Short mmCIF file of C-alpha atoms in Angstrom, two decimals:
data_model
loop_
_atom_site.label_atom_id
_atom_site.label_comp_id
_atom_site.label_asym_id
_atom_site.label_seq_id
_atom_site.Cartn_x
_atom_site.Cartn_y
_atom_site.Cartn_z
CA MET A 478 -19.22 -20.52 -11.40
CA ILE A 479 -19.83 -24.15 -12.18
CA SER A 480 -17.10 -25.29 -9.79
CA ASP A 481 -18.98 -23.48 -7.03
CA LEU A 482 -22.07 -25.44 -7.85
CA TRP A 483 -20.31 -28.66 -6.94
CA GLY A 484 -18.75 -27.23 -3.77
CA GLU A 485 -19.70 -28.00 -0.23
CA GLU A 486 -21.54 -24.69 -0.04
CA THR A 487 -24.15 -25.95 -2.53
CA THR A 488 -27.44 -24.37 -1.58
CA PRO A 489 -30.64 -26.33 -0.86
CA GLU A 490 -32.14 -24.69 -3.93
CA ALA A 491 -29.37 -26.17 -6.05
CA LYS A 492 -30.00 -29.59 -4.59
CA ILE A 493 -33.69 -29.26 -5.39
CA LEU A 494 -32.77 -28.35 -8.96
CA GLY A 495 -30.66 -31.47 -9.19
CA PHE A 496 -27.21 -29.91 -9.02
CA LEU A 497 -25.65 -32.42 -6.60
CA PRO A 498 -21.96 -32.73 -5.96
CA PRO A 499 -20.35 -35.69 -7.73
CA ALA A 500 -19.67 -37.42 -4.41
CA THR A 501 -23.35 -37.37 -3.49
CA MET A 502 -24.83 -38.24 -6.89
CA PRO A 503 -26.51 -41.71 -6.98
CA ARG A 504 -24.39 -44.19 -8.84
CA PRO A 505 -25.76 -47.19 -10.70
CA ALA A 506 -25.61 -50.33 -8.56
CA PRO A 507 -23.74 -53.26 -9.96
CA ALA A 508 -25.93 -55.69 -11.92
CA THR A 509 -27.23 -58.60 -9.86
CA ALA A 510 -28.47 -62.03 -10.86
CA THR A 511 -32.03 -60.84 -10.27
CA ASP A 512 -31.56 -57.87 -12.59
CA THR A 513 -30.10 -60.15 -15.23
CA ALA A 514 -33.11 -62.43 -14.96
CA ASP A 515 -35.53 -59.48 -15.11
CA SER A 516 -34.00 -58.14 -18.31
CA PRO A 517 -35.76 -60.63 -20.62
CA ARG A 518 -38.99 -59.97 -18.76
CA ARG A 519 -38.69 -56.26 -19.41
CA SER A 520 -37.98 -56.99 -23.05
CA LEU A 521 -40.98 -59.27 -23.25
CA LEU A 522 -43.22 -56.64 -21.68
CA PHE A 523 -41.86 -54.11 -24.14
CA TYR A 524 -42.65 -56.33 -27.14
CA VAL A 525 -46.08 -57.26 -25.77
CA PHE A 526 -47.36 -53.76 -24.98
CA VAL A 527 -45.55 -51.40 -27.32
CA PRO A 528 -46.39 -53.01 -30.71
CA PRO A 529 -50.18 -52.92 -30.10
CA LEU A 530 -49.96 -49.23 -29.21
CA VAL A 531 -47.96 -48.57 -32.36
CA ILE A 532 -50.49 -50.54 -34.42
CA PHE A 533 -53.36 -48.52 -32.93
CA TYR A 534 -51.56 -45.27 -33.71
CA ILE A 535 -50.71 -46.21 -37.29
CA ALA A 536 -54.12 -47.74 -37.95
CA TYR A 537 -56.01 -44.64 -36.92
CA ASN A 538 -53.65 -42.21 -38.64
CA LEU A 539 -53.81 -44.12 -41.93
CA GLN A 540 -57.53 -44.91 -41.48
CA LEU A 541 -56.72 -48.62 -41.67
CA HIS A 542 -59.33 -49.36 -39.01
CA VAL A 543 -61.99 -48.68 -41.61
CA LEU A 544 -60.67 -51.43 -43.89
CA PHE A 545 -59.43 -53.76 -41.15
CA PRO A 546 -61.56 -53.27 -38.01
CA GLN A 547 -59.85 -56.20 -36.27
CA LEU A 548 -56.73 -54.03 -35.95
CA THR A 549 -58.53 -51.86 -33.40
CA ASP A 550 -60.62 -54.54 -31.74
CA PRO A 551 -58.76 -55.55 -28.55
CA LYS A 552 -60.05 -59.12 -28.71
CA GLU A 553 -59.18 -59.55 -32.38
CA LEU A 554 -55.87 -57.77 -31.93
CA GLY A 555 -54.96 -60.08 -29.06
CA ALA A 556 -55.69 -63.10 -31.23
CA LEU A 557 -53.59 -61.66 -34.06
CA ALA A 558 -50.73 -60.93 -31.65
CA THR A 559 -50.90 -64.46 -30.23
CA LYS A 560 -50.76 -65.99 -33.69
CA ALA A 561 -47.87 -63.76 -34.65
CA PHE A 562 -45.96 -64.69 -31.49
CA PHE A 563 -46.39 -68.42 -32.02
CA THR A 564 -45.50 -68.11 -35.68
CA VAL A 565 -42.25 -66.23 -34.96
CA PHE A 566 -41.11 -68.19 -31.92
CA LYS A 567 -42.24 -71.73 -32.82
CA PRO A 568 -38.90 -72.97 -34.24
CA PRO A 569 -36.66 -72.16 -31.23
CA LEU A 570 -39.15 -73.35 -28.61
CA GLY A 571 -40.09 -76.78 -29.92
CA SER A 572 -40.78 -78.20 -26.46
CA THR A 573 -42.95 -81.23 -25.73
CA GLY A 574 -46.63 -80.49 -26.34
CA TYR A 575 -45.77 -77.25 -28.08
CA ASP A 576 -47.26 -78.32 -31.42
CA GLU A 577 -50.68 -78.77 -29.84
CA LEU A 578 -50.42 -75.39 -28.12
CA PHE A 579 -49.29 -73.83 -31.39
CA ASN A 580 -52.16 -75.32 -33.39
CA LYS A 581 -54.68 -74.27 -30.77
CA ALA A 582 -53.39 -70.70 -30.82
CA LEU A 583 -53.71 -70.64 -34.60
CA GLY A 584 -57.31 -71.85 -34.36
CA GLY A 585 -56.69 -75.10 -36.17
CA PRO A 586 -59.54 -77.54 -36.76
CA GLY A 587 -60.63 -79.62 -33.83
CA HIS A 588 -58.84 -77.50 -31.25
CA GLY A 589 -61.81 -75.79 -29.59
CA THR A 590 -62.34 -75.87 -25.86
CA ARG A 591 -63.29 -79.35 -24.66
CA GLU A 592 -65.49 -78.36 -21.78
CA PRO A 593 -68.69 -79.97 -20.50
CA PHE A 594 -71.85 -78.56 -22.05
CA VAL A 595 -75.07 -78.30 -20.05
CA ARG A 596 -78.59 -77.38 -21.17
CA HIS A 597 -81.65 -77.26 -18.89
CA ILE A 598 -85.19 -77.23 -20.29
CA VAL A 599 -88.49 -76.96 -18.45
CA ALA A 600 -91.79 -77.63 -20.23
CA VAL A 601 -95.34 -77.06 -19.01
CA GLY A 602 -98.63 -78.20 -20.50
CA ASP A 603 -102.13 -76.70 -20.65
CA LEU A 604 -102.79 -73.77 -18.28
CA HIS A 605 -106.38 -72.91 -19.24
CA GLY A 606 -106.90 -69.50 -17.71
CA ASP A 607 -105.48 -70.20 -14.26
CA LEU A 608 -102.75 -67.69 -13.36
CA PRO A 609 -102.31 -68.67 -9.68
CA ASN A 610 -101.67 -72.34 -10.51
CA ALA A 611 -99.42 -71.38 -13.40
CA ARG A 612 -97.32 -69.24 -11.06
CA LYS A 613 -97.01 -72.10 -8.60
CA VAL A 614 -95.80 -74.49 -11.30
CA LEU A 615 -93.22 -72.11 -12.77
CA GLN A 616 -91.94 -71.27 -9.30
CA PHE A 617 -91.37 -74.80 -7.99
CA SER A 618 -89.83 -75.81 -11.34
CA GLY A 619 -87.27 -73.02 -11.05
CA VAL A 620 -88.40 -70.94 -14.02
CA THR A 621 -89.54 -67.97 -11.91
CA ASP A 622 -88.89 -66.60 -8.44
CA ASP A 623 -91.30 -65.70 -5.66
CA PHE A 624 -92.27 -62.56 -7.58
CA GLY A 625 -92.95 -64.26 -10.89
CA LYS A 626 -89.70 -63.04 -12.48
CA TRP A 627 -87.34 -65.09 -14.65
CA THR A 628 -84.67 -66.69 -12.47
CA GLY A 629 -82.08 -67.57 -15.09
CA ASP A 630 -81.85 -71.11 -13.67
CA VAL A 631 -83.16 -72.68 -16.89
CA ASP A 632 -82.02 -72.20 -20.47
CA PHE A 633 -85.39 -72.84 -22.14
CA PHE A 634 -88.95 -72.66 -20.92
CA VAL A 635 -91.49 -74.31 -23.23
CA GLN A 636 -95.26 -73.99 -22.96
CA THR A 637 -97.23 -76.31 -25.24
CA GLY A 638 -100.39 -74.26 -25.74
CA ASP A 639 -103.94 -73.94 -24.41
CA ILE A 640 -103.37 -70.94 -22.20
CA ILE A 641 -106.85 -69.69 -23.09
CA ASP A 642 -110.40 -70.93 -22.18
CA ARG A 643 -111.92 -72.54 -19.07
CA GLY A 644 -110.65 -69.71 -16.83
CA ASP A 645 -110.68 -65.93 -16.42
CA ASP A 646 -106.95 -65.10 -16.49
CA THR A 647 -106.45 -64.98 -20.26
CA ILE A 648 -105.07 -61.43 -20.46
CA ALA A 649 -102.86 -61.80 -17.39
CA LEU A 650 -101.39 -65.11 -18.56
CA PHE A 651 -100.47 -63.95 -22.06
CA ASP A 652 -99.02 -60.72 -20.69
CA TRP A 653 -96.97 -62.70 -18.17
CA MET A 654 -95.61 -64.99 -20.89
CA ASP A 655 -94.49 -61.95 -22.87
CA GLN A 656 -92.82 -60.44 -19.81
CA LEU A 657 -90.92 -63.67 -19.17
CA ARG A 658 -89.89 -63.77 -22.82
CA VAL A 659 -88.25 -60.34 -22.53
CA GLN A 660 -86.64 -61.12 -19.15
CA ALA A 661 -85.24 -64.40 -20.47
CA GLN A 662 -83.79 -62.85 -23.62
CA ALA A 663 -82.03 -60.20 -21.54
CA ILE A 664 -79.84 -62.85 -19.87
CA GLY A 665 -79.55 -65.44 -22.63
CA GLY A 666 -82.63 -67.55 -21.91
CA THR A 667 -85.45 -68.46 -24.27
CA VAL A 668 -89.21 -68.89 -23.99
CA LEU A 669 -90.82 -71.09 -26.64
CA SER A 670 -94.60 -70.62 -26.86
CA HIS A 671 -97.09 -72.71 -28.83
CA LEU A 672 -100.61 -72.27 -30.08
CA GLY A 673 -102.93 -74.98 -28.82
CA ASN A 674 -106.23 -76.07 -30.33
CA HIS A 675 -108.04 -73.68 -27.96
CA GLU A 676 -106.07 -70.66 -29.22
CA TRP A 677 -107.05 -71.69 -32.73
CA MET A 678 -110.69 -72.21 -31.73
CA ASN A 679 -110.84 -68.66 -30.43
CA ALA A 680 -109.15 -67.28 -33.55
CA ILE A 681 -111.76 -69.05 -35.68
CA GLY A 682 -114.65 -67.78 -33.55
CA ASP A 683 -115.42 -71.01 -31.71
CA TRP A 684 -116.05 -69.78 -28.17
CA ARG A 685 -117.71 -72.85 -26.68
CA TYR A 686 -115.26 -72.93 -23.74
CA VAL A 687 -115.16 -69.19 -23.03
CA TYR A 688 -116.65 -68.23 -19.67
CA PRO A 689 -118.91 -65.15 -19.47
CA THR A 690 -116.77 -63.93 -16.58
CA GLU A 691 -113.69 -64.12 -18.81
CA ILE A 692 -115.40 -61.98 -21.48
CA GLU A 693 -116.03 -59.38 -18.79
CA THR A 694 -112.25 -59.03 -18.23
CA PHE A 695 -112.01 -57.74 -21.83
CA GLY A 696 -114.99 -55.41 -21.47
CA SER A 697 -117.22 -56.83 -24.20
CA VAL A 698 -117.44 -59.45 -26.95
CA LEU A 699 -116.25 -56.90 -29.49
CA GLU A 700 -113.24 -55.89 -27.40
CA ARG A 701 -112.34 -59.53 -26.92
CA GLN A 702 -112.47 -60.12 -30.67
CA LYS A 703 -110.12 -57.18 -31.22
CA PHE A 704 -107.71 -58.40 -28.53
CA ILE A 705 -107.26 -61.84 -30.12
CA SER A 706 -107.22 -60.69 -33.75
CA THR A 707 -105.43 -57.38 -34.22
CA GLY A 708 -104.91 -56.46 -30.56
CA ARG A 709 -102.24 -57.27 -28.02
CA ILE A 710 -102.92 -61.00 -27.75
CA GLY A 711 -103.38 -61.47 -31.48
CA GLN A 712 -100.11 -59.68 -32.18
CA THR A 713 -98.12 -61.84 -29.79
CA TRP A 714 -99.69 -64.97 -31.30
CA ALA A 715 -98.49 -63.88 -34.73
CA GLN A 716 -95.01 -62.80 -33.60
CA ASN A 717 -94.03 -65.11 -30.73
CA TYR A 718 -96.06 -68.31 -31.00
CA THR A 719 -95.64 -71.30 -33.29
CA THR A 720 -97.58 -74.52 -33.76
CA ALA A 721 -94.48 -76.74 -33.61
CA SER A 722 -90.92 -76.50 -32.33
CA ARG A 723 -87.73 -78.49 -32.71
CA LEU A 724 -85.40 -77.75 -29.80
CA PRO A 725 -81.80 -79.00 -30.22
CA LEU A 726 -80.13 -80.27 -27.07
CA HIS A 727 -76.70 -79.14 -28.29
CA PRO A 728 -75.84 -75.89 -30.14
CA SER A 729 -73.98 -77.77 -32.88
CA LEU A 730 -77.43 -78.54 -34.33
CA GLY A 731 -78.27 -74.87 -34.66
CA PRO A 732 -80.78 -72.62 -32.90
CA PRO A 733 -84.33 -73.68 -32.05
CA ASN A 734 -86.48 -74.53 -35.09
CA THR A 735 -83.55 -75.20 -37.40
CA PRO A 736 -85.33 -77.30 -40.06
CA PHE A 737 -84.76 -81.01 -40.41
CA PRO A 738 -83.75 -82.56 -42.64
CA PRO A 739 -81.47 -79.81 -43.96
CA GLU A 740 -82.01 -79.03 -47.61
CA SER A 741 -78.46 -80.08 -48.38
CA LYS A 742 -79.44 -83.70 -47.68
CA HIS A 743 -82.50 -83.59 -49.95
CA LEU A 744 -84.13 -86.13 -47.68
CA HIS A 745 -87.49 -84.40 -47.59
CA TYR A 746 -87.76 -84.72 -51.34
CA GLN A 747 -87.94 -88.49 -51.07
CA LYS A 748 -91.25 -90.25 -50.83
CA GLU A 749 -92.20 -90.46 -47.17
CA ASP A 750 -94.48 -93.36 -46.28
CA ALA A 751 -94.60 -96.34 -43.97
CA GLU A 752 -92.15 -98.25 -46.15
CA LEU A 753 -89.44 -95.60 -46.04
CA ASP A 754 -86.12 -96.79 -44.66
CA THR A 755 -85.57 -94.50 -41.67
CA SER A 756 -81.80 -95.02 -41.86
CA TYR A 757 -81.78 -92.41 -44.62
CA TYR A 758 -82.35 -89.80 -41.92
CA TYR A 759 -79.33 -90.75 -39.83
CA ASP A 760 -75.69 -90.00 -40.57
CA ALA A 761 -72.89 -91.91 -38.90
CA HIS A 762 -70.71 -88.81 -39.21
CA LEU A 763 -73.26 -86.72 -37.29
CA PRO A 764 -73.95 -88.63 -34.07
CA LEU A 765 -75.92 -85.72 -32.59
CA SER A 766 -78.19 -85.24 -35.62
CA HIS A 767 -81.27 -86.37 -33.65
CA SER A 768 -80.29 -84.90 -30.28
CA ALA A 769 -83.35 -82.68 -30.31
CA ILE A 770 -86.91 -82.67 -28.98
CA SER A 771 -90.17 -81.82 -30.73
CA PHE A 772 -92.91 -79.84 -29.03
CA VAL A 773 -96.48 -79.50 -30.29
CA HIS A 774 -99.82 -79.19 -28.59
CA GLY A 775 -101.67 -82.24 -29.90
CA GLY A 776 -99.21 -84.61 -31.56
CA LEU A 777 -97.32 -85.42 -34.74
CA SER A 778 -99.35 -88.08 -36.49
CA PRO A 779 -97.40 -90.76 -38.42
CA THR A 780 -99.70 -90.14 -41.38
CA TYR A 781 -99.66 -86.33 -41.36
CA GLN A 782 -98.59 -85.27 -44.85
CA ASP A 783 -96.81 -81.98 -44.05
CA LEU A 784 -94.49 -83.23 -41.36
CA THR A 785 -91.22 -82.21 -43.04
CA PRO A 786 -89.12 -80.24 -43.23
CA PHE A 787 -89.78 -80.03 -39.53
CA PRO A 788 -90.93 -77.73 -38.02
CA THR A 789 -90.68 -75.29 -40.92
CA ARG A 790 -93.52 -76.66 -43.03
CA ILE A 791 -96.01 -76.83 -40.16
CA ASN A 792 -95.18 -73.31 -39.00
CA GLU A 793 -95.45 -71.90 -42.53
CA LEU A 794 -98.98 -73.27 -42.75
CA SER A 795 -99.71 -72.03 -39.24
CA ASP A 796 -98.55 -68.50 -40.03
CA SER A 797 -100.54 -68.26 -43.25
CA LEU A 798 -103.76 -69.64 -41.74
CA LEU A 799 -103.54 -67.43 -38.64
CA LYS A 800 -103.07 -64.36 -40.81
CA LYS A 801 -106.19 -65.20 -42.82
CA LEU A 802 -108.20 -65.66 -39.61
CA GLN A 803 -106.98 -62.46 -37.98
CA THR A 804 -107.41 -60.21 -41.02
CA ARG A 805 -110.87 -61.38 -42.13
CA GLU A 806 -113.99 -59.59 -40.94
CA GLN A 807 -114.54 -61.11 -37.53
CA PRO A 808 -117.68 -63.27 -37.48
CA LEU A 809 -120.07 -63.39 -34.56
CA PRO A 810 -118.74 -65.95 -32.11
CA HIS A 811 -120.19 -69.41 -31.78
CA PRO A 812 -122.29 -69.82 -29.72
CA PRO A 813 -124.81 -68.31 -30.07
CA ALA A 814 -124.04 -67.64 -33.74
CA LYS A 815 -123.44 -70.36 -36.31
CA TYR A 816 -120.00 -71.99 -36.31
CA PRO A 817 -117.95 -69.80 -38.69
CA GLY A 818 -115.35 -72.38 -39.75
CA LEU A 819 -112.09 -71.69 -41.58
CA PRO A 820 -111.86 -68.94 -44.20
CA GLN A 821 -112.95 -69.90 -47.70
CA SER A 822 -109.48 -68.97 -48.92
CA SER A 823 -107.81 -71.59 -46.72
CA THR A 824 -105.86 -74.20 -48.65
CA GLN A 825 -106.20 -77.96 -48.35
CA ALA A 826 -102.91 -78.09 -46.43
CA GLU A 827 -104.13 -75.38 -44.02
CA GLN A 828 -107.35 -77.32 -43.44
CA ALA A 829 -105.34 -80.48 -42.76
CA LEU A 830 -103.32 -78.58 -40.17
CA TYR A 831 -106.49 -78.06 -38.14
CA ASP A 832 -108.20 -81.42 -38.62
CA ALA A 833 -108.15 -84.41 -36.26
CA ASN A 834 -104.95 -85.82 -37.79
CA GLY A 835 -103.09 -82.52 -37.58
CA PRO A 836 -100.63 -81.41 -34.88
CA LEU A 837 -103.27 -79.44 -32.96
CA TRP A 838 -105.86 -82.17 -32.40
CA TYR A 839 -104.13 -85.55 -32.82
CA ARG A 840 -104.54 -87.86 -29.79
CA GLY A 841 -103.19 -91.14 -31.12
CA TRP A 842 -100.07 -91.14 -28.96
CA ALA A 843 -102.24 -90.96 -25.83
CA LEU A 844 -105.07 -93.28 -26.87
CA ASP A 845 -103.44 -96.05 -28.94
CA ASN A 846 -101.98 -99.11 -27.24
CA GLU A 847 -98.31 -98.99 -26.33
CA GLU A 848 -97.27 -101.59 -28.89
CA LYS A 849 -98.68 -99.50 -31.73
CA VAL A 850 -97.28 -96.27 -30.28
CA CYS A 851 -93.75 -97.69 -30.04
CA ALA A 852 -93.91 -99.02 -33.58
CA ASP A 853 -95.23 -95.77 -35.03
CA VAL A 854 -92.92 -93.40 -33.18
CA GLU A 855 -89.61 -94.40 -34.78
CA PRO A 856 -90.38 -93.15 -38.33
CA VAL A 857 -91.70 -89.85 -36.92
CA LEU A 858 -88.59 -89.30 -34.81
CA ALA A 859 -86.35 -90.16 -37.76
CA ARG A 860 -88.13 -87.78 -40.13
CA THR A 861 -88.24 -84.86 -37.67
CA GLY A 862 -84.63 -85.13 -36.46
CA THR A 863 -85.65 -85.69 -32.84
CA ARG A 864 -85.25 -88.35 -30.15
CA ARG A 865 -88.48 -87.74 -28.24
CA MET A 866 -91.82 -85.95 -28.69
CA ILE A 867 -93.45 -83.82 -26.00
CA MET A 868 -97.06 -82.64 -26.15
CA GLY A 869 -100.06 -81.61 -24.05
CA HIS A 870 -103.74 -81.64 -25.10
CA THR A 871 -104.84 -85.01 -23.66
CA PRO A 872 -105.08 -84.66 -19.88
CA ASP A 873 -104.30 -87.37 -17.38
CA PHE A 874 -105.56 -86.32 -13.97
CA HIS A 875 -104.01 -89.08 -11.90
CA VAL A 876 -100.63 -89.87 -13.43
CA SER A 877 -97.92 -87.26 -13.90
CA CYS A 878 -96.84 -87.86 -17.48
CA ILE A 879 -97.51 -90.56 -20.02
CA PHE A 880 -94.14 -91.76 -21.28
CA PRO A 881 -94.22 -95.01 -23.26
CA CYS A 882 -91.28 -96.38 -25.29
CA ASN A 883 -88.61 -95.25 -22.84
CA GLY A 884 -89.82 -91.67 -22.93
CA LYS A 885 -89.84 -91.26 -26.71
CA VAL A 886 -93.40 -89.97 -26.31
CA ILE A 887 -94.19 -87.75 -23.30
CA ILE A 888 -97.60 -86.20 -22.66
CA ILE A 889 -97.48 -83.46 -20.06
CA ASP A 890 -101.08 -82.21 -19.72
CA THR A 891 -101.93 -83.06 -16.12
CA GLY A 892 -104.89 -80.70 -15.75
CA ILE A 893 -103.04 -77.85 -14.07
CA SER A 894 -106.02 -75.49 -14.20
CA HIS A 895 -108.55 -75.42 -11.36
CA ALA A 896 -111.12 -76.16 -14.08
CA TYR A 897 -109.79 -79.72 -14.07
CA GLY A 898 -108.53 -79.95 -10.49
CA GLY A 899 -105.57 -81.95 -11.71
CA VAL A 900 -101.94 -82.29 -10.75
CA LEU A 901 -99.55 -79.34 -10.67
CA SER A 902 -96.53 -80.53 -12.63
CA ALA A 903 -93.75 -79.62 -15.02
CA LEU A 904 -91.24 -81.56 -17.09
CA SER A 905 -87.50 -81.04 -16.58
CA ILE A 906 -84.80 -82.08 -19.05
CA HIS A 907 -81.14 -81.91 -18.01
CA TYR A 908 -78.75 -82.50 -20.90
CA THR A 909 -74.97 -82.79 -20.58
CA LEU A 910 -72.17 -83.53 -23.03
CA THR A 911 -68.94 -84.27 -21.18
CA PRO A 912 -65.49 -84.89 -22.72
CA ILE A 913 -63.64 -88.07 -21.75
CA GLY A 914 -60.23 -89.47 -22.60
CA PRO A 915 -57.45 -87.74 -24.55
CA ALA A 916 -58.51 -84.75 -26.64
CA GLU A 917 -57.34 -86.34 -29.88
CA GLU A 918 -59.83 -89.21 -29.41
CA LYS A 919 -62.77 -86.75 -29.43
CA ARG A 920 -64.84 -88.94 -27.10
CA TRP A 921 -67.79 -87.59 -25.15
CA ILE A 922 -70.48 -88.89 -22.83
CA GLU A 923 -73.95 -87.65 -23.76
CA LYS A 924 -76.47 -87.83 -20.92
CA GLU A 925 -80.12 -86.82 -20.71
CA VAL A 926 -82.21 -86.95 -17.55
CA VAL A 927 -85.95 -86.37 -17.94
CA SER A 928 -87.91 -85.77 -14.74
CA ALA A 929 -91.44 -84.94 -13.69
CA LEU A 930 -91.54 -82.10 -11.16
CA TYR A 931 -94.21 -81.65 -8.49
CA PRO A 932 -94.59 -79.19 -5.61
CA ASP A 933 -93.23 -81.78 -3.15
CA ARG A 934 -91.07 -84.17 -5.19
CA GLN A 935 -89.24 -85.05 -8.37
CA GLU A 936 -89.54 -88.32 -10.30
CA VAL A 937 -86.98 -89.41 -12.88
CA LEU A 938 -88.80 -90.72 -15.94
CA VAL A 939 -85.88 -91.38 -18.29
CA MET A 940 -82.10 -91.46 -17.92
CA ASP A 941 -80.24 -92.03 -21.18
CA GLU A 942 -76.46 -92.13 -21.50
CA ARG A 943 -74.22 -93.01 -24.44
CA GLU A 944 -70.74 -92.37 -25.78
CA VAL A 945 -70.32 -90.35 -28.97
CA VAL A 946 -67.26 -89.40 -31.00
CA GLY A 947 -66.86 -86.10 -32.80
CA ASP A 948 -65.79 -82.49 -32.58
CA PHE A 949 -68.44 -80.86 -30.38
CA SER A 950 -66.16 -78.25 -28.80
CA THR A 951 -67.58 -74.89 -27.90
CA ASN A 952 -65.50 -71.80 -28.66
#
């Protein structure tokens, strides 16, 4: 009988089954102030977690995720939920500062995260077949660790060419560069590699600076020709090396080698000569337009005709000429054979790329007097969308880096290879963009510190700082 179930003789089994006498049944406790306060929290949790689950369920059952993938992307769904929340609850809240919070949640213009931005670049000049010295330089500059692996302590490593000739470590050096390239990419770093005049000399068949002992590391002259044309080294030259680079200091300018000027400005269609007003290349609304650095092996001559768009035009010529050299029947190297020269099919512009006024051989920035250098550099910087030029090629065995005109021209070939017995050095560039003042003023401090690095010391070459105004937020 049911009445027996609620009697004092209720068995343990009945208690286990939940049949407790009324006197012993748990009764709801009276509501407390804490419970009352927790009620809205429970409701909020309900409305935060349940709707997304319902959306997932409906989306998959109706196949809506095919048409609207953001409905099943947790990140996108969170953003949608945030926007929906602020849209629904904006009127009743209306507290001080809420409008800014609301606009930021909705992704309104100018409401990105105003956080300091930092970029660290290390550049190294001519290595000329010396792996041990190259390892020392990259280690003390923080690019690699004790085992020659990428450390992740720099954002960009730039090598300005002339890895080959005057030493025996050609294969090992190019293989190492490719290994670092892969290691850097795996954690968000970048290696920018350049072809120097000596890489081009070898591609042409000009082997005047090739040691017999270096040829032995390839096995034979024929094997060496294959390596640097269609083989492993030749392939990496074609795929991973350029003749020029433009490296932006801030991501708002785009990735490395974004051409300047952009086609939308049509600036490179204007006549470019010594009389050109360089102000055409600057835009008051884009204060960071020239916050970039150019890298080449030799130098960017003020009179070089294919300077812009930079570096696109130079690298187009470089790619086409290298392909012609690598795919032609390989001539006997000089010496002892006759100098083979450029292919007959090479264009006038391709020939100009390789002549004394081109970016591979030009030495004017190192040899001209400082007054002329500082006068000539401004039009080149304006036209290439850069604030300083960095190059190797012309060694200085006693001084770290040549940097006239407040570091607008920096030459970093210090004869690292034992063939020269020069100075082991690297160039470091620390760039920061730091927000100041109220967010609505959009004020920032841009700072660039350029230093020469040695095994035992660091010397600051340039320290530039200025205030800029604009929306440079990173999202």
